[in-house]
Amino acid sequence: MFILMYVSLAFGSNASALVKDIGPEQFPINEHYFGLVNFGNTCYCNSVLQTQQKKKENLLTCLADLFHSITTQKKKVGVIPPKKFISRYEKKMVNLFDNYMQQDAHEFLNYLLNTVADILQEEKKQEKHHGKLKSGVSSNKAEEKKTEPTWVHDIFQGTLTNETRCLNCETVSSKDEDFLDLSVDVEQNTSITHCLRDFSNTETLCSEYKYYLFYFIFFLYRMRVKKLPMILALHLKRFKYMEQLHRYTKLSYRVVFPLELRLFNTSSDAINLDRMYDLVAVVVHCGSGPNRGHYITIVKSHGFWLLFDDDIVEKIDPQALEEFYGLTSDISKNSESGYILFYQSRE
Ligand SMILES: *[C@@H]1O[C@H](CO)[C@@H](O)[C@H](O)[C@H]1NC(C)=O
Ligand SMILES: *[C@@H]1O[C@H](CO)[C@@H](O)[C@H](O)[C@H]1NC(C)=O
Ligand SMILES: *[C@@H]1O[C@H](CO)[C@@H](O)[C@H](O)[C@H]1NC(C)=O
């Protein structure tokens, strides 16, 4: 269901080198490793597309067409220009962004997943509506409004529980919130496991002035994972707003991401505790800040690792992943460091 797409066009030399690196006999049947041509600062887009899997044209049909044109290529490796998809995407973004500014891969991932989910939900609603009209059953407004889960939700959606503890009255309440990816804070010389533990253990203090009671009520909020998704997308918050500088700066901290990840202690009523995950893809940010840099992607396919850098696709050793953990020195901000991690559940 979740098809990892490896998309960037090789102008001959690189393509044949990849076939040679993998070995013509070992080359997976039905796989196509294609680079995506970068149309000026679209690598934030390519880097996320390189990790993913007809009617009126929309972002989803353009994406499907792109994947279709890759999977039906005669050549096993190559390069393809994601022109239609990019122009469709940019048409939407024209009011929001300027193409010639660096975009954020995490924002793009979020936008893509939410937009695809919205398109699918709208289609389901239309189908249901037409089905009802045909069968003559009067439609129920409340039922029509209900949103149904789509394959985007089946793959990426997990649930967080927001536990609220009132310090004045010692009552605890909780509220569930769905997520498609988790954004975690990063610290120097740590690991993603540590960041996740901090994510669950961080309590935020908030207060509310109850004027009719004439005093403040203090609350502690804590977010814990309740339901784990099939694909866990972890966004490392490497861009931090510096008040003194009035701009975002990059935290190049070394954060180790293991090939295997087990999530401990999620919420006490968690549904699928202790799931085992395998790393399947990493979006890497190269550079010193959100507006200065480049994105590349590393994807696992049939047991080997491939690096996609726009139109270049290379096979790399698994040990080379260590080069993307980040830096132990706090002085240098310029790094090639893991930015979005994709872990796939074993079950
Ligand atoms: C948790 O819930 C409270 C109350 O609804 C809200 O104020 C707070 O922002 C929530 N925390 C997060 C991280 O969503
Ligand atoms: C997980 O939770 C259990 C009980 O809720 C606790 O005893 C245990 O120490 C926790 N483990 C970790 C690794 O936090
Ligand atoms: C991180 O680790 C490196 C090498 O192990 C060390 O030199 C550095 O001081 C550490 N940084 C922090 C902030 O602990």
Tab-separated table of C-alpha atoms and ligand atoms in Angstrom:
chain	number	residue	atom	x	y	z
A	1	MET	CA	0.000	0.000	0.000
A	2	PHE	CA	2.679	2.466	0.969
A	3	ILE	CA	4.798	2.621	-2.108
A	4	LEU	CA	8.125	4.259	-1.612
A	5	MET	CA	8.780	6.290	-4.668
A	6	TYR	CA	12.285	6.989	-5.645
A	7	VAL	CA	12.065	9.707	-8.013
A	8	SER	CA	15.103	12.409	-9.292
A	9	LEU	CA	16.769	12.055	-14.520
A	10	ALA	CA	20.007	10.814	-15.038
A	11	PHE	CA	21.815	12.027	-18.051
A	12	GLY	CA	23.195	8.624	-18.845
A	13	SER	CA	26.387	8.313	-16.856
A	14	ASN	CA	24.858	8.382	-13.389
A	15	ALA	CA	22.069	5.977	-14.348
A	16	SER	CA	24.348	3.260	-15.665
A	17	ALA	CA	26.606	3.744	-12.633
A	18	LEU	CA	23.674	2.990	-10.336
A	19	VAL	CA	22.800	-0.197	-12.231
A	20	LYS	CA	26.451	-1.218	-11.947
A	21	ASP	CA	26.542	-0.385	-8.220
A	22	ILE	CA	23.471	-2.431	-7.445
A	23	GLY	CA	24.414	-5.184	-9.876
A	24	PRO	CA	22.285	-6.095	-12.913
A	25	GLU	CA	21.385	-9.474	-11.343
A	26	GLN	CA	20.465	-7.954	-7.965
A	27	PHE	CA	18.411	-5.158	-9.470
A	28	PRO	CA	14.872	-5.504	-8.086
A	29	ILE	CA	12.251	-6.441	-10.661
A	30	ASN	CA	9.481	-3.856	-11.008
A	31	GLU	CA	11.559	-1.118	-9.406
A	32	HIS	CA	12.288	2.166	-11.077
A	33	TYR	CA	14.770	4.529	-9.514
A	34	PHE	CA	14.198	7.937	-10.998
A	35	GLY	CA	15.613	11.280	-10.100
A	36	LEU	CA	13.455	14.410	-10.140
A	37	VAL	CA	14.605	17.478	-11.982
A	38	ASN	CA	14.860	20.514	-9.715
A	39	PHE	CA	13.174	23.600	-11.203
A	40	GLY	CA	14.923	26.136	-9.040
A	41	ASN	CA	14.374	25.637	-5.322
A	42	THR	CA	11.960	22.769	-5.602
A	43	CYS	CA	14.207	20.291	-3.803
A	44	TYR	CA	12.080	20.692	-0.649
A	45	CYS	CA	9.327	19.210	-2.788
A	46	ASN	CA	11.396	16.525	-4.490
A	47	SER	CA	12.837	15.373	-1.191
A	48	VAL	CA	9.410	14.575	0.218
A	49	LEU	CA	8.014	13.121	-3.016
A	50	GLN	CA	10.976	10.828	-3.140
A	51	THR	CA	9.641	9.120	-0.019
A	52	GLN	CA	5.960	8.567	-1.054
A	53	GLN	CA	3.810	6.226	-2.904
A	54	LYS	CA	-8.922	9.843	-12.807
A	55	LYS	CA	-10.932	12.521	-12.794
A	56	LYS	CA	-10.675	16.265	-12.645
A	57	GLU	CA	-7.078	17.325	-12.414
A	58	ASN	CA	-5.962	18.062	-8.885
A	59	LEU	CA	-2.810	17.707	-6.852
A	60	LEU	CA	-3.506	14.015	-6.289
A	61	THR	CA	-4.081	13.177	-9.958
A	62	CYS	CA	-0.876	15.045	-10.856
A	63	LEU	CA	1.008	13.067	-8.222
A	64	ALA	CA	-0.550	9.805	-9.436
A	65	ASP	CA	0.416	10.680	-13.037
A	66	LEU	CA	3.984	11.335	-11.934
A	67	PHE	CA	4.218	7.966	-10.180
A	68	HIS	CA	2.518	6.260	-13.109
A	69	SER	CA	4.973	7.732	-15.594
A	70	ILE	CA	7.869	6.473	-13.447
A	71	THR	CA	6.556	2.960	-12.956
A	72	THR	CA	5.788	2.535	-16.640
A	73	GLN	CA	9.236	3.648	-17.805
A	74	LYS	CA	11.143	1.089	-19.849
A	75	LYS	CA	14.376	2.178	-18.234
A	76	LYS	CA	15.105	1.006	-14.707
A	77	VAL	CA	16.816	4.201	-13.663
A	78	GLY	CA	16.634	7.692	-14.990
A	79	VAL	CA	15.409	11.197	-14.428
A	80	ILE	CA	11.993	12.707	-14.869
A	81	PRO	CA	10.816	16.322	-14.636
A	82	PRO	CA	7.905	16.563	-12.145
A	83	LYS	CA	6.630	19.518	-14.209
A	84	LYS	CA	2.875	19.051	-14.064
A	85	PHE	CA	2.865	18.311	-10.358
A	86	ILE	CA	5.068	21.301	-9.532
A	87	SER	CA	3.035	23.702	-11.657
A	88	ARG	CA	-0.171	22.441	-10.079
A	89	TYR	CA	1.319	22.826	-6.642
A	90	GLU	CA	2.719	26.256	-7.401
A	91	LYS	CA	-0.583	27.469	-8.799
A	92	LYS	CA	-2.001	26.814	-5.335
A	93	MET	CA	0.947	28.305	-3.569
A	94	VAL	CA	1.292	31.381	-5.730
A	95	ASN	CA	-0.523	33.532	-3.218
A	96	LEU	CA	1.211	32.005	-0.267
A	97	PHE	CA	4.813	31.579	-1.333
A	98	ASP	CA	7.360	32.848	-3.743
A	99	ASN	CA	8.889	29.975	-5.715
A	100	TYR	CA	12.291	31.507	-5.548
A	101	MET	CA	12.432	31.347	-1.798
A	102	GLN	CA	13.535	28.215	-0.070
A	103	GLN	CA	10.539	26.213	1.098
A	104	ASP	CA	10.397	23.913	4.053
A	105	ALA	CA	10.154	20.169	3.353
A	106	HIS	CA	8.148	19.578	6.520
A	107	GLU	CA	5.573	22.221	5.614
A	108	PHE	CA	5.339	20.685	2.161
A	109	LEU	CA	4.830	17.184	3.583
A	110	ASN	CA	2.087	18.492	5.839
A	111	TYR	CA	0.422	20.344	3.010
A	112	LEU	CA	0.643	17.333	0.692
A	113	LEU	CA	-0.799	14.825	3.179
A	114	ASN	CA	-3.614	17.119	4.263
A	115	THR	CA	-4.519	18.126	0.713
A	116	VAL	CA	-4.510	14.525	-0.553
A	117	ALA	CA	-6.627	13.454	2.430
A	118	ASP	CA	-9.090	16.311	1.766
A	119	ILE	CA	-9.378	15.373	-1.929
A	120	LEU	CA	-10.032	11.711	-1.046
A	121	GLN	CA	-12.590	12.602	1.603
A	122	GLU	CA	-14.393	14.931	-0.772
A	123	GLU	CA	-14.509	12.140	-3.379
A	124	LYS	CA	-15.931	9.696	-0.835
A	125	LYS	CA	-18.570	12.205	0.184
A	126	GLN	CA	-19.559	12.808	-3.449
A	127	GLU	CA	-19.781	9.068	-4.124
A	128	LYS	CA	-21.961	8.553	-1.077
A	129	HIS	CA	-24.151	11.446	-2.082
A	130	HIS	CA	-24.588	10.126	-5.639
A	131	GLY	CA	-25.225	6.620	-4.323
A	132	LYS	CA	-28.018	7.969	-2.153
A	133	LEU	CA	-29.547	9.967	-4.966
A	134	LYS	CA	-29.567	6.862	-7.160
A	135	SER	CA	-31.092	4.579	-4.546
A	136	GLY	CA	-33.612	7.240	-3.561
A	137	VAL	CA	-32.597	7.191	0.089
A	138	SER	CA	-32.907	10.644	1.552
A	139	SER	CA	-29.556	11.885	2.674
A	140	ASN	CA	-28.793	12.492	6.266
A	141	LYS	CA	-26.995	15.812	6.700
A	142	ALA	CA	-25.119	14.736	9.821
A	143	GLU	CA	-23.943	11.557	8.173
A	144	GLU	CA	-22.763	13.371	5.094
A	145	LYS	CA	-20.698	15.746	7.148
A	146	LYS	CA	-18.862	12.900	8.858
A	147	THR	CA	-15.344	12.541	7.502
A	148	GLU	CA	-14.144	9.072	6.733
A	149	PRO	CA	-10.587	7.883	7.111
A	150	THR	CA	-8.642	7.569	3.868
A	151	TRP	CA	-5.456	5.685	2.999
A	152	VAL	CA	-3.497	8.744	4.118
A	153	HIS	CA	-4.971	8.246	7.586
A	154	ASP	CA	-4.509	4.459	7.469
A	155	ILE	CA	-0.809	4.984	6.808
A	156	PHE	CA	0.218	8.092	8.723
A	157	GLN	CA	-2.375	8.797	11.371
A	158	GLY	CA	-1.711	8.189	15.021
A	159	THR	CA	-3.349	9.569	18.136
A	160	LEU	CA	-1.941	11.727	20.877
A	161	THR	CA	-3.612	12.217	24.165
A	162	ASN	CA	-3.386	15.603	25.780
A	163	GLU	CA	-3.467	15.034	29.512
A	164	THR	CA	-4.458	18.003	31.593
A	165	ARG	CA	-3.810	18.091	35.304
A	166	CYS	CA	-5.374	20.872	37.306
A	167	LEU	CA	-2.973	21.759	40.112
A	168	ASN	CA	-5.539	23.485	42.279
A	169	CYS	CA	-8.029	20.671	42.250
A	170	GLU	CA	-5.802	17.688	41.306
A	171	THR	CA	-8.206	16.471	38.667
A	172	VAL	CA	-6.868	14.876	35.506
A	173	SER	CA	-8.636	14.953	32.183
A	174	SER	CA	-7.520	14.002	28.711
A	175	LYS	CA	-8.377	14.833	25.165
A	176	ASP	CA	-7.380	12.869	22.061
A	177	GLU	CA	-5.823	14.553	19.060
A	178	ASP	CA	-4.911	12.904	15.769
A	179	PHE	CA	-1.601	13.531	14.073
A	180	LEU	CA	-0.014	12.707	10.713
A	181	ASP	CA	3.512	13.411	11.915
A	182	LEU	CA	5.202	14.288	15.184
A	183	SER	CA	7.406	17.338	15.652
A	184	VAL	CA	10.003	16.819	18.350
A	185	ASP	CA	12.473	19.202	19.983
A	186	VAL	CA	16.150	18.382	19.526
A	187	GLU	CA	19.030	18.578	21.994
A	188	GLN	CA	22.768	18.223	21.511
A	189	ASN	CA	24.355	14.733	21.649
A	190	THR	CA	21.119	12.815	21.971
A	191	SER	CA	19.081	10.299	20.005
A	192	ILE	CA	15.610	10.277	18.517
A	193	THR	CA	14.567	7.905	21.329
A	194	HIS	CA	15.624	10.566	23.846
A	195	CYS	CA	13.720	13.277	21.940
A	196	LEU	CA	10.587	11.115	21.954
A	197	ARG	CA	10.910	10.455	25.667
A	198	ASP	CA	11.205	14.196	26.271
A	199	PHE	CA	8.216	14.768	24.038
A	200	SER	CA	6.094	12.553	26.325
A	201	ASN	CA	7.566	13.821	29.561
A	202	THR	CA	7.471	17.530	28.962
A	203	GLU	CA	4.813	19.213	31.019
A	204	THR	CA	3.724	22.698	30.106
A	205	LEU	CA	2.402	24.922	32.808
A	206	CYS	CA	-0.517	27.140	31.934
A	207	SER	CA	-2.741	29.272	34.049
A	208	GLU	CA	-6.194	30.652	33.712
A	209	TYR	CA	-7.694	33.436	35.739
A	210	LYS	CA	-11.119	32.497	36.949
A	211	TYR	CA	-12.508	35.930	37.624
A	212	TYR	CA	-15.623	34.661	39.305
A	213	LEU	CA	-13.461	32.694	41.711
A	214	PHE	CA	-10.920	35.525	41.973
A	215	TYR	CA	-7.908	33.339	41.583
A	216	PHE	CA	-5.681	31.616	39.053
A	217	ILE	CA	-6.055	27.993	38.217
A	218	PHE	CA	-2.883	26.250	37.107
A	219	PHE	CA	-2.830	23.422	34.638
A	220	LEU	CA	-0.141	21.034	33.508
A	221	TYR	CA	-0.468	19.719	29.981
A	222	ARG	CA	1.301	16.659	28.715
A	223	MET	CA	1.168	15.049	25.278
A	224	ARG	CA	1.515	11.286	25.058
A	225	VAL	CA	1.226	8.937	22.127
A	226	LYS	CA	-1.873	6.773	22.408
A	227	LYS	CA	-2.096	5.086	19.028
A	228	LEU	CA	0.956	4.509	16.907
A	229	PRO	CA	0.725	4.904	13.135
A	230	MET	CA	1.887	2.452	10.486
A	231	ILE	CA	4.400	4.974	9.189
A	232	LEU	CA	5.754	7.193	11.912
A	233	ALA	CA	6.924	10.502	10.399
A	234	LEU	CA	9.183	12.333	12.843
A	235	HIS	CA	10.049	15.955	12.203
A	236	LEU	CA	13.110	17.225	14.061
A	237	LYS	CA	12.592	20.838	15.051
A	238	ARG	CA	15.964	22.026	13.798
A	239	PHE	CA	14.834	25.538	12.946
A	240	LYS	CA	14.498	27.689	15.995
A	241	TYR	CA	13.431	31.306	16.139
A	242	MET	CA	16.066	33.387	17.884
A	243	GLU	CA	14.545	36.433	19.538
A	244	GLN	CA	17.880	38.267	19.676
A	245	LEU	CA	18.558	37.715	15.977
A	246	HIS	CA	14.958	38.163	14.774
A	247	ARG	CA	15.348	35.156	12.522
A	248	TYR	CA	15.385	31.380	12.405
A	249	THR	CA	18.621	29.582	12.950
A	250	LYS	CA	19.521	25.949	12.390
A	251	LEU	CA	20.272	23.581	15.243
A	252	SER	CA	22.800	21.213	13.706
A	253	TYR	CA	22.861	19.096	16.892
A	254	ARG	CA	23.883	15.492	16.623
A	255	VAL	CA	20.714	13.416	17.032
A	256	VAL	CA	21.263	9.704	16.403
A	257	PHE	CA	18.470	7.911	14.560
A	258	PRO	CA	18.730	4.140	14.796
A	259	LEU	CA	17.754	1.722	12.025
A	260	GLU	CA	15.353	0.078	14.473
A	261	LEU	CA	13.161	2.005	16.862
A	262	ARG	CA	10.892	0.831	19.636
A	263	LEU	CA	8.532	3.309	21.191
A	264	PHE	CA	8.260	3.024	24.939
A	265	ASN	CA	5.685	4.317	27.275
A	266	THR	CA	3.216	6.043	25.415
A	267	SER	CA	0.024	6.733	27.332
A	268	SER	CA	-1.217	4.272	29.972
A	269	ASP	CA	-4.182	3.317	27.802
A	270	ALA	CA	-2.200	3.111	24.597
A	271	ILE	CA	-3.594	0.733	22.015
A	272	ASN	CA	-0.506	-0.658	20.359
A	273	LEU	CA	2.371	-0.178	22.793
A	274	ASP	CA	5.898	-1.280	22.058
A	275	ARG	CA	5.668	-1.341	18.326
A	276	MET	CA	8.873	-2.112	16.519
A	277	TYR	CA	9.765	0.261	13.698
A	278	ASP	CA	12.366	0.157	10.913
A	279	LEU	CA	13.856	3.266	9.380
A	280	VAL	CA	12.765	3.468	5.723
A	281	ALA	CA	13.535	7.027	4.650
A	282	VAL	CA	15.224	10.235	5.794
A	283	VAL	CA	14.823	13.739	4.419
A	284	VAL	CA	18.111	15.529	5.054
A	285	HIS	CA	18.529	19.299	5.254
A	286	CYS	CA	21.886	20.511	3.960
A	287	GLY	CA	22.941	24.020	4.857
A	288	SER	CA	22.936	26.580	7.603
A	289	GLY	CA	19.382	27.862	7.807
A	290	PRO	CA	15.810	27.523	6.590
A	291	ASN	CA	16.396	30.031	3.794
A	292	ARG	CA	19.806	28.787	2.830
A	293	GLY	CA	20.222	25.190	1.880
A	294	HIS	CA	19.146	22.146	0.001
A	295	TYR	CA	17.281	18.909	0.693
A	296	ILE	CA	18.235	15.369	-0.201
A	297	THR	CA	16.548	12.053	0.595
A	298	ILE	CA	17.794	8.654	1.640
A	299	VAL	CA	15.471	5.728	0.987
A	300	LYS	CA	15.733	2.041	1.840
A	301	SER	CA	14.702	-0.266	-0.961
A	302	HIS	CA	14.964	-4.062	-1.047
A	303	GLY	CA	17.595	-4.013	1.685
A	304	PHE	CA	19.856	-1.357	0.241
A	305	TRP	CA	20.035	2.381	0.707
A	306	LEU	CA	19.729	4.950	-2.053
A	307	LEU	CA	20.512	8.648	-1.906
A	308	PHE	CA	18.359	10.958	-4.035
A	309	ASP	CA	19.721	14.402	-4.699
A	310	ASP	CA	17.279	15.935	-7.184
A	311	ASP	CA	18.294	14.298	-10.481
A	312	ILE	CA	21.106	12.163	-9.040
A	313	VAL	CA	20.500	8.718	-7.544
A	314	GLU	CA	23.290	6.833	-5.815
A	315	LYS	CA	23.617	3.662	-3.787
A	316	ILE	CA	25.171	4.261	-0.363
A	317	ASP	CA	26.371	2.069	2.519
A	318	PRO	CA	24.083	1.910	5.552
A	319	GLN	CA	27.044	3.206	7.628
A	320	ALA	CA	26.907	6.420	5.585
A	321	LEU	CA	23.654	7.260	7.391
A	322	GLU	CA	25.789	8.225	10.386
A	323	GLU	CA	27.048	11.204	8.391
A	324	PHE	CA	23.565	12.672	8.658
A	325	TYR	CA	23.154	12.568	12.445
A	326	GLY	CA	24.385	16.153	12.849
A	327	LEU	CA	27.377	17.826	14.478
A	328	THR	CA	28.773	17.616	18.015
A	329	SER	CA	30.223	21.097	17.804
A	330	ASP	CA	27.731	23.836	18.549
A	331	ILE	CA	29.684	26.446	16.616
A	332	SER	CA	28.994	25.287	13.078
A	333	LYS	CA	25.399	25.577	11.920
A	334	ASN	CA	26.145	24.331	8.444
A	335	SER	CA	25.389	20.636	8.339
A	336	GLU	CA	23.771	17.808	6.433
A	337	SER	CA	21.447	16.525	9.081
A	338	GLY	CA	18.374	14.345	9.375
A	339	TYR	CA	15.251	16.519	9.271
A	340	ILE	CA	12.280	14.203	8.706
A	341	LEU	CA	12.546	10.510	9.593
A	342	PHE	CA	10.133	7.878	8.309
A	343	TYR	CA	9.837	4.714	10.381
A	344	GLN	CA	7.697	1.811	9.207
A	345	SER	CA	5.966	-0.506	11.666
A	346	ARG	CA	6.814	-4.223	11.442
A	347	GLU	CA	3.225	-5.332	12.047
B	1	LIG	C1	-3.854	20.549	25.378
B	1	LIG	O1	-5.192	20.945	25.680
B	1	LIG	C2	-5.298	22.250	26.239
B	1	LIG	C3	-6.736	22.479	26.629
B	1	LIG	O2	-7.624	22.161	25.606
B	1	LIG	C4	-4.779	23.286	25.259
B	1	LIG	O3	-4.842	24.574	25.825
B	1	LIG	C5	-3.328	22.942	24.915
B	1	LIG	O4	-2.848	23.848	23.943
B	1	LIG	C6	-3.242	21.527	24.389
B	1	LIG	N1	-1.831	21.205	24.162
B	1	LIG	C7	-1.364	20.874	22.952
B	1	LIG	C8	0.094	20.636	22.878
B	1	LIG	O5	-2.095	20.753	21.983
B	2	LIG	C1	6.704	2.629	31.340
B	2	LIG	O1	5.564	2.709	32.153
B	2	LIG	C2	5.570	1.805	33.226
B	2	LIG	C3	4.223	1.904	33.943
B	2	LIG	O2	3.377	2.824	33.409
B	2	LIG	C4	6.748	2.131	34.136
B	2	LIG	O3	6.768	1.217	35.214
B	2	LIG	C5	8.050	2.038	33.344
B	2	LIG	O4	9.123	2.419	34.153
B	2	LIG	C6	7.992	2.918	32.116
B	2	LIG	N1	9.165	2.675	31.286
B	2	LIG	C7	9.881	3.648	30.720
B	2	LIG	C8	11.032	3.181	29.876
B	2	LIG	O5	9.641	4.826	30.851
B	3	LIG	C1	28.951	16.455	22.446
B	3	LIG	O1	29.889	15.405	22.283
B	3	LIG	C2	31.168	15.838	21.834
B	3	LIG	C3	32.048	14.633	21.568
B	3	LIG	O2	31.612	13.505	22.236
B	3	LIG	C4	31.785	16.783	22.865
B	3	LIG	O3	33.032	17.249	22.415
B	3	LIG	C5	30.836	17.964	23.070
B	3	LIG	O4	31.318	18.815	24.072
B	3	LIG	C6	29.446	17.476	23.447
B	3	LIG	N1	28.559	18.631	23.511
B	3	LIG	C7	27.704	18.830	24.501
B	3	LIG	C8	26.904	20.084	24.440
B	3	LIG	O5	27.576	18.045	25.425
